[in-house]
Amino acid sequence: MKTILNTLKSRFTTFARDDSRGSVSVEAALIFPVVMWALLAMFVFFEGYRQSGINHKAANTIADMYSRETMAITPLYVDNTKDLFDIMSEANSDTRVRISVIKWSKRKNRYEVDWSEVRGGSINTMSDSTVAMVSDKLPTLPPEERVILVETWSTFTPLFNIGMDPVEIRTFVFTRLRFAPQLPFCRSGNCEV
């Protein structure tokens, strides 16, 4: 028993006289901010990618919802679409939604806009000239075929200051009409399809 106590005493004495004993504290103080920044940065990047994925899923859901419609779309329907996107995306910023129905005109050999509606923010409705700017993103269509284009915008603001500015998340989703050859827009309440 006495031998064990003498061994422990000598080890504690050696530890107390060690000149490098403070280096672990100094290294920890130097590396701790870097480790914390890395952890917070991973959290922020994960959250940003998660928000982007949620926005894309919400836009796909909205595109699918429009593709199944057989009746004319009303302004109230588009208003509710924006509300649905806000709920589904859980965005902590102002969101914007643009719904457009685009067709391929064989006669003019270009995409044309049947109708386009915007809700939220300061973006313009899609026109024939603006659809030409995104034509490389649209699918090749047979003559007079239509697609529904759903575009959404929201801003991701990082929860922690890791040196990252707010990022705009934009989605661009298109889908074909499923049950009707066209999807008309009706500004008044009593429209015929």
PDB file of C-alpha atoms in Angstrom:
ATOM      1  CA  MET A   1       0.000   0.000   0.000  1.00  0.00           C
ATOM      2  CA  LYS A   2       2.857   2.315   0.873  1.00  0.00           C
ATOM      3  CA  THR A   3       4.454   1.597  -2.514  1.00  0.00           C
ATOM      4  CA  ILE A   4       1.308   2.611  -4.370  1.00  0.00           C
ATOM      5  CA  LEU A   5       1.090   5.871  -2.422  1.00  0.00           C
ATOM      6  CA  ASN A   6       4.768   6.645  -3.105  1.00  0.00           C
ATOM      7  CA  THR A   7       4.248   5.955  -6.821  1.00  0.00           C
ATOM      8  CA  LEU A   8       1.203   8.247  -6.980  1.00  0.00           C
ATOM      9  CA  LYS A   9       3.036  10.952  -5.033  1.00  0.00           C
ATOM     10  CA  SER A  10       6.022  10.842  -7.387  1.00  0.00           C
ATOM     11  CA  ARG A  11       3.759  11.025 -10.445  1.00  0.00           C
ATOM     12  CA  PHE A  12       1.857  14.019  -9.076  1.00  0.00           C
ATOM     13  CA  THR A  13       5.169  15.720  -8.261  1.00  0.00           C
ATOM     14  CA  THR A  14       6.421  15.082 -11.798  1.00  0.00           C
ATOM     15  CA  PHE A  15       3.159  16.414 -13.225  1.00  0.00           C
ATOM     16  CA  ALA A  16       3.365  19.560 -11.084  1.00  0.00           C
ATOM     17  CA  ARG A  17       6.929  20.329 -12.241  1.00  0.00           C
ATOM     18  CA  ASP A  18       6.251  19.716 -15.945  1.00  0.00           C
ATOM     19  CA  ASP A  19       7.005  22.891 -17.966  1.00  0.00           C
ATOM     20  CA  SER A  20       4.564  22.054 -20.770  1.00  0.00           C
ATOM     21  CA  ARG A  21       1.489  21.592 -18.621  1.00  0.00           C
ATOM     22  CA  GLY A  22      -0.137  24.874 -19.773  1.00  0.00           C
ATOM     23  CA  SER A  23       0.266  24.163 -23.465  1.00  0.00           C
ATOM     24  CA  VAL A  24      -2.976  22.154 -23.620  1.00  0.00           C
ATOM     25  CA  SER A  25      -4.915  25.107 -22.211  1.00  0.00           C
ATOM     26  CA  VAL A  26      -3.329  27.513 -24.681  1.00  0.00           C
ATOM     27  CA  GLU A  27      -3.954  25.158 -27.611  1.00  0.00           C
ATOM     28  CA  ALA A  28      -7.543  24.693 -26.504  1.00  0.00           C
ATOM     29  CA  ALA A  29      -8.043  28.468 -26.246  1.00  0.00           C
ATOM     30  CA  LEU A  30      -6.618  28.923 -29.749  1.00  0.00           C
ATOM     31  CA  ILE A  31      -8.506  26.110 -31.473  1.00  0.00           C
ATOM     32  CA  PHE A  32     -11.879  26.444 -29.666  1.00  0.00           C
ATOM     33  CA  PRO A  33     -13.134  29.416 -31.764  1.00  0.00           C
ATOM     34  CA  VAL A  34     -12.196  27.607 -34.987  1.00  0.00           C
ATOM     35  CA  VAL A  35     -13.998  24.439 -33.889  1.00  0.00           C
ATOM     36  CA  MET A  36     -17.087  26.417 -32.842  1.00  0.00           C
ATOM     37  CA  TRP A  37     -17.103  28.324 -36.151  1.00  0.00           C
ATOM     38  CA  ALA A  38     -16.840  25.031 -38.056  1.00  0.00           C
ATOM     39  CA  LEU A  39     -19.746  23.525 -36.106  1.00  0.00           C
ATOM     40  CA  LEU A  40     -21.916  26.600 -36.639  1.00  0.00           C
ATOM     41  CA  ALA A  41     -20.946  26.762 -40.329  1.00  0.00           C
ATOM     42  CA  MET A  42     -21.931  23.110 -40.817  1.00  0.00           C
ATOM     43  CA  PHE A  43     -25.269  23.830 -39.143  1.00  0.00           C
ATOM     44  CA  VAL A  44     -25.880  26.927 -41.318  1.00  0.00           C
ATOM     45  CA  PHE A  45     -24.950  25.115 -44.560  1.00  0.00           C
ATOM     46  CA  PHE A  46     -27.113  22.133 -43.638  1.00  0.00           C
ATOM     47  CA  GLU A  47     -30.022  24.446 -42.832  1.00  0.00           C
ATOM     48  CA  GLY A  48     -29.571  26.302 -46.141  1.00  0.00           C
ATOM     49  CA  TYR A  49     -29.600  23.081 -48.168  1.00  0.00           C
ATOM     50  CA  ARG A  50     -32.577  21.848 -46.156  1.00  0.00           C
ATOM     51  CA  GLN A  51     -34.486  25.063 -46.922  1.00  0.00           C
ATOM     52  CA  SER A  52     -33.607  24.778 -50.606  1.00  0.00           C
ATOM     53  CA  GLY A  53     -34.903  21.197 -50.666  1.00  0.00           C
ATOM     54  CA  ILE A  54     -38.136  22.199 -48.935  1.00  0.00           C
ATOM     55  CA  ASN A  55     -38.677  25.019 -51.441  1.00  0.00           C
ATOM     56  CA  HIS A  56     -38.149  22.646 -54.381  1.00  0.00           C
ATOM     57  CA  LYS A  57     -40.585  20.117 -52.935  1.00  0.00           C
ATOM     58  CA  ALA A  58     -43.186  22.849 -52.376  1.00  0.00           C
ATOM     59  CA  ALA A  59     -42.756  24.135 -55.949  1.00  0.00           C
ATOM     60  CA  ASN A  60     -43.097  20.589 -57.326  1.00  0.00           C
ATOM     61  CA  THR A  61     -46.261  20.104 -55.296  1.00  0.00           C
ATOM     62  CA  ILE A  62     -47.728  23.334 -56.656  1.00  0.00           C
ATOM     63  CA  ALA A  63     -46.809  22.404 -60.241  1.00  0.00           C
ATOM     64  CA  ASP A  64     -48.434  19.005 -59.775  1.00  0.00           C
ATOM     65  CA  MET A  65     -51.522  20.644 -58.287  1.00  0.00           C
ATOM     66  CA  TYR A  66     -51.912  22.907 -61.337  1.00  0.00           C
ATOM     67  CA  SER A  67     -51.251  20.041 -63.753  1.00  0.00           C
ATOM     68  CA  ARG A  68     -54.290  18.173 -62.415  1.00  0.00           C
ATOM     69  CA  GLU A  69     -56.715  21.094 -62.794  1.00  0.00           C
ATOM     70  CA  THR A  70     -59.414  20.867 -65.444  1.00  0.00           C
ATOM     71  CA  MET A  71     -61.254  24.094 -64.607  1.00  0.00           C
ATOM     72  CA  ALA A  72     -60.097  27.661 -65.243  1.00  0.00           C
ATOM     73  CA  ILE A  73     -57.668  29.153 -62.720  1.00  0.00           C
ATOM     74  CA  THR A  74     -58.911  32.229 -60.855  1.00  0.00           C
ATOM     75  CA  PRO A  75     -56.992  35.005 -59.070  1.00  0.00           C
ATOM     76  CA  LEU A  76     -58.146  33.550 -55.730  1.00  0.00           C
ATOM     77  CA  TYR A  77     -56.642  30.196 -56.698  1.00  0.00           C
ATOM     78  CA  VAL A  78     -53.290  31.890 -57.355  1.00  0.00           C
ATOM     79  CA  ASP A  79     -53.554  33.823 -54.059  1.00  0.00           C
ATOM     80  CA  ASN A  80     -54.103  30.560 -52.229  1.00  0.00           C
ATOM     81  CA  THR A  81     -51.177  29.031 -54.122  1.00  0.00           C
ATOM     82  CA  LYS A  82     -48.897  31.689 -52.649  1.00  0.00           C
ATOM     83  CA  ASP A  83     -50.303  31.016 -49.157  1.00  0.00           C
ATOM     84  CA  LEU A  84     -49.751  27.290 -49.670  1.00  0.00           C
ATOM     85  CA  PHE A  85     -46.139  27.892 -50.700  1.00  0.00           C
ATOM     86  CA  ASP A  86     -45.565  30.058 -47.613  1.00  0.00           C
ATOM     87  CA  ILE A  87     -46.923  27.319 -45.354  1.00  0.00           C
ATOM     88  CA  MET A  88     -45.066  24.476 -47.064  1.00  0.00           C
ATOM     89  CA  SER A  89     -41.730  26.263 -47.348  1.00  0.00           C
ATOM     90  CA  GLU A  90     -41.748  27.562 -43.770  1.00  0.00           C
ATOM     91  CA  ALA A  91     -39.723  30.487 -45.138  1.00  0.00           C
ATOM     92  CA  ASN A  92     -38.694  33.170 -42.670  1.00  0.00           C
ATOM     93  CA  SER A  93     -38.702  35.858 -45.377  1.00  0.00           C
ATOM     94  CA  ASP A  94     -40.980  37.361 -47.991  1.00  0.00           C
ATOM     95  CA  THR A  95     -41.661  34.866 -50.728  1.00  0.00           C
ATOM     96  CA  ARG A  96     -42.629  35.343 -54.352  1.00  0.00           C
ATOM     97  CA  VAL A  97     -44.422  32.978 -56.699  1.00  0.00           C
ATOM     98  CA  ARG A  98     -44.881  33.183 -60.463  1.00  0.00           C
ATOM     99  CA  ILE A  99     -47.174  30.736 -62.255  1.00  0.00           C
ATOM    100  CA  SER A 100     -47.043  30.698 -66.059  1.00  0.00           C
ATOM    101  CA  VAL A 101     -48.548  28.519 -68.763  1.00  0.00           C
ATOM    102  CA  ILE A 102     -46.215  28.309 -71.749  1.00  0.00           C
ATOM    103  CA  LYS A 103     -46.747  26.711 -75.149  1.00  0.00           C
ATOM    104  CA  TRP A 104     -44.577  26.007 -78.172  1.00  0.00           C
ATOM    105  CA  SER A 105     -45.726  27.856 -81.288  1.00  0.00           C
ATOM    106  CA  LYS A 106     -44.701  25.945 -84.394  1.00  0.00           C
ATOM    107  CA  ARG A 107     -45.748  28.842 -86.627  1.00  0.00           C
ATOM    108  CA  LYS A 108     -43.468  31.324 -84.810  1.00  0.00           C
ATOM    109  CA  ASN A 109     -40.907  28.680 -83.829  1.00  0.00           C
ATOM    110  CA  ARG A 110     -40.696  29.892 -80.224  1.00  0.00           C
ATOM    111  CA  TYR A 111     -42.238  29.612 -76.777  1.00  0.00           C
ATOM    112  CA  GLU A 112     -45.235  31.806 -76.035  1.00  0.00           C
ATOM    113  CA  VAL A 113     -46.949  32.642 -72.775  1.00  0.00           C
ATOM    114  CA  ASP A 114     -50.658  31.823 -72.498  1.00  0.00           C
ATOM    115  CA  TRP A 115     -50.902  33.549 -69.152  1.00  0.00           C
ATOM    116  CA  SER A 116     -48.714  34.408 -66.178  1.00  0.00           C
ATOM    117  CA  GLU A 117     -49.556  35.516 -62.645  1.00  0.00           C
ATOM    118  CA  VAL A 118     -47.320  36.778 -59.845  1.00  0.00           C
ATOM    119  CA  ARG A 119     -47.920  36.953 -56.118  1.00  0.00           C
ATOM    120  CA  GLY A 120     -45.620  38.648 -53.620  1.00  0.00           C
ATOM    121  CA  GLY A 121     -42.640  40.900 -54.109  1.00  0.00           C
ATOM    122  CA  SER A 122     -41.437  42.851 -57.085  1.00  0.00           C
ATOM    123  CA  ILE A 123     -41.244  40.476 -60.024  1.00  0.00           C
ATOM    124  CA  ASN A 124     -42.984  40.848 -63.347  1.00  0.00           C
ATOM    125  CA  THR A 125     -45.288  38.420 -65.036  1.00  0.00           C
ATOM    126  CA  MET A 126     -43.667  36.282 -67.695  1.00  0.00           C
ATOM    127  CA  SER A 127     -43.978  37.597 -71.238  1.00  0.00           C
ATOM    128  CA  ASP A 128     -42.952  36.209 -74.613  1.00  0.00           C
ATOM    129  CA  SER A 129     -39.675  38.135 -74.391  1.00  0.00           C
ATOM    130  CA  THR A 130     -38.848  36.925 -70.862  1.00  0.00           C
ATOM    131  CA  VAL A 131     -39.685  33.325 -71.716  1.00  0.00           C
ATOM    132  CA  ALA A 132     -37.132  33.572 -74.519  1.00  0.00           C
ATOM    133  CA  MET A 133     -34.467  34.289 -71.882  1.00  0.00           C
ATOM    134  CA  VAL A 134     -35.207  30.997 -70.078  1.00  0.00           C
ATOM    135  CA  SER A 135     -35.988  28.903 -73.157  1.00  0.00           C
ATOM    136  CA  ASP A 136     -32.796  26.862 -72.710  1.00  0.00           C
ATOM    137  CA  LYS A 137     -34.196  25.614 -69.386  1.00  0.00           C
ATOM    138  CA  LEU A 138     -37.530  24.533 -70.874  1.00  0.00           C
ATOM    139  CA  PRO A 139     -38.193  21.124 -72.432  1.00  0.00           C
ATOM    140  CA  THR A 140     -38.595  20.494 -76.122  1.00  0.00           C
ATOM    141  CA  LEU A 141     -42.328  20.509 -76.800  1.00  0.00           C
ATOM    142  CA  PRO A 142     -44.494  19.282 -79.664  1.00  0.00           C
ATOM    143  CA  PRO A 143     -46.460  22.015 -81.481  1.00  0.00           C
ATOM    144  CA  GLU A 144     -49.118  23.683 -79.319  1.00  0.00           C
ATOM    145  CA  GLU A 145     -48.140  21.584 -76.295  1.00  0.00           C
ATOM    146  CA  ARG A 146     -48.252  23.456 -72.988  1.00  0.00           C
ATOM    147  CA  VAL A 147     -46.293  23.290 -69.760  1.00  0.00           C
ATOM    148  CA  ILE A 148     -46.931  24.906 -66.411  1.00  0.00           C
ATOM    149  CA  LEU A 149     -43.922  26.801 -65.112  1.00  0.00           C
ATOM    150  CA  VAL A 150     -43.762  27.432 -61.372  1.00  0.00           C
ATOM    151  CA  GLU A 151     -41.058  29.780 -60.124  1.00  0.00           C
ATOM    152  CA  THR A 152     -40.537  30.656 -56.485  1.00  0.00           C
ATOM    153  CA  TRP A 153     -38.175  32.961 -54.655  1.00  0.00           C
ATOM    154  CA  SER A 154     -37.328  33.221 -50.974  1.00  0.00           C
ATOM    155  CA  THR A 155     -34.341  34.462 -49.011  1.00  0.00           C
ATOM    156  CA  PHE A 156     -32.371  32.240 -46.663  1.00  0.00           C
ATOM    157  CA  THR A 157     -30.843  34.255 -43.836  1.00  0.00           C
ATOM    158  CA  PRO A 158     -28.225  32.338 -41.809  1.00  0.00           C
ATOM    159  CA  LEU A 159     -29.107  31.899 -38.154  1.00  0.00           C
ATOM    160  CA  PHE A 160     -25.506  32.545 -37.097  1.00  0.00           C
ATOM    161  CA  ASN A 161     -22.989  35.071 -38.374  1.00  0.00           C
ATOM    162  CA  ILE A 162     -20.373  32.879 -40.020  1.00  0.00           C
ATOM    163  CA  GLY A 163     -19.481  35.402 -42.701  1.00  0.00           C
ATOM    164  CA  MET A 164     -22.247  34.295 -45.068  1.00  0.00           C
ATOM    165  CA  ASP A 165     -24.658  36.810 -46.575  1.00  0.00           C
ATOM    166  CA  PRO A 166     -28.363  36.032 -47.059  1.00  0.00           C
ATOM    167  CA  VAL A 167     -28.907  33.798 -50.098  1.00  0.00           C
ATOM    168  CA  GLU A 168     -31.828  33.914 -52.508  1.00  0.00           C
ATOM    169  CA  ILE A 169     -33.320  30.481 -53.108  1.00  0.00           C
ATOM    170  CA  ARG A 170     -35.013  30.289 -56.495  1.00  0.00           C
ATOM    171  CA  THR A 171     -36.875  27.306 -57.868  1.00  0.00           C
ATOM    172  CA  PHE A 172     -37.756  26.683 -61.497  1.00  0.00           C
ATOM    173  CA  VAL A 173     -40.159  23.771 -61.975  1.00  0.00           C
ATOM    174  CA  PHE A 174     -42.194  22.842 -65.034  1.00  0.00           C
ATOM    175  CA  THR A 175     -44.690  20.087 -65.651  1.00  0.00           C
ATOM    176  CA  ARG A 176     -47.088  19.019 -68.384  1.00  0.00           C
ATOM    177  CA  LEU A 177     -50.846  19.266 -68.128  1.00  0.00           C
ATOM    178  CA  ARG A 178     -52.326  15.897 -67.230  1.00  0.00           C
ATOM    179  CA  PHE A 179     -56.048  15.932 -67.935  1.00  0.00           C
ATOM    180  CA  ALA A 180     -56.741  18.938 -70.170  1.00  0.00           C
ATOM    181  CA  PRO A 181     -55.130  20.285 -73.343  1.00  0.00           C
ATOM    182  CA  GLN A 182     -54.915  23.766 -71.847  1.00  0.00           C
ATOM    183  CA  LEU A 183     -55.262  25.544 -68.509  1.00  0.00           C
ATOM    184  CA  PRO A 184     -57.092  28.867 -68.939  1.00  0.00           C
ATOM    185  CA  PHE A 185     -56.932  31.795 -66.532  1.00  0.00           C
ATOM    186  CA  CYS A 186     -60.173  33.567 -65.654  1.00  0.00           C
ATOM    187  CA  ARG A 187     -60.085  37.062 -64.112  1.00  0.00           C
ATOM    188  CA  SER A 188     -63.832  37.163 -63.457  1.00  0.00           C
ATOM    189  CA  GLY A 189     -65.736  34.615 -61.415  1.00  0.00           C
ATOM    190  CA  ASN A 190     -67.863  33.071 -64.184  1.00  0.00           C
ATOM    191  CA  CYS A 191     -65.617  31.749 -66.941  1.00  0.00           C
ATOM    192  CA  GLU A 192     -66.249  28.920 -69.328  1.00  0.00           C
ATOM    193  CA  VAL A 193     -63.537  26.409 -70.190  1.00  0.00           C
TER     194      VAL A 193
END
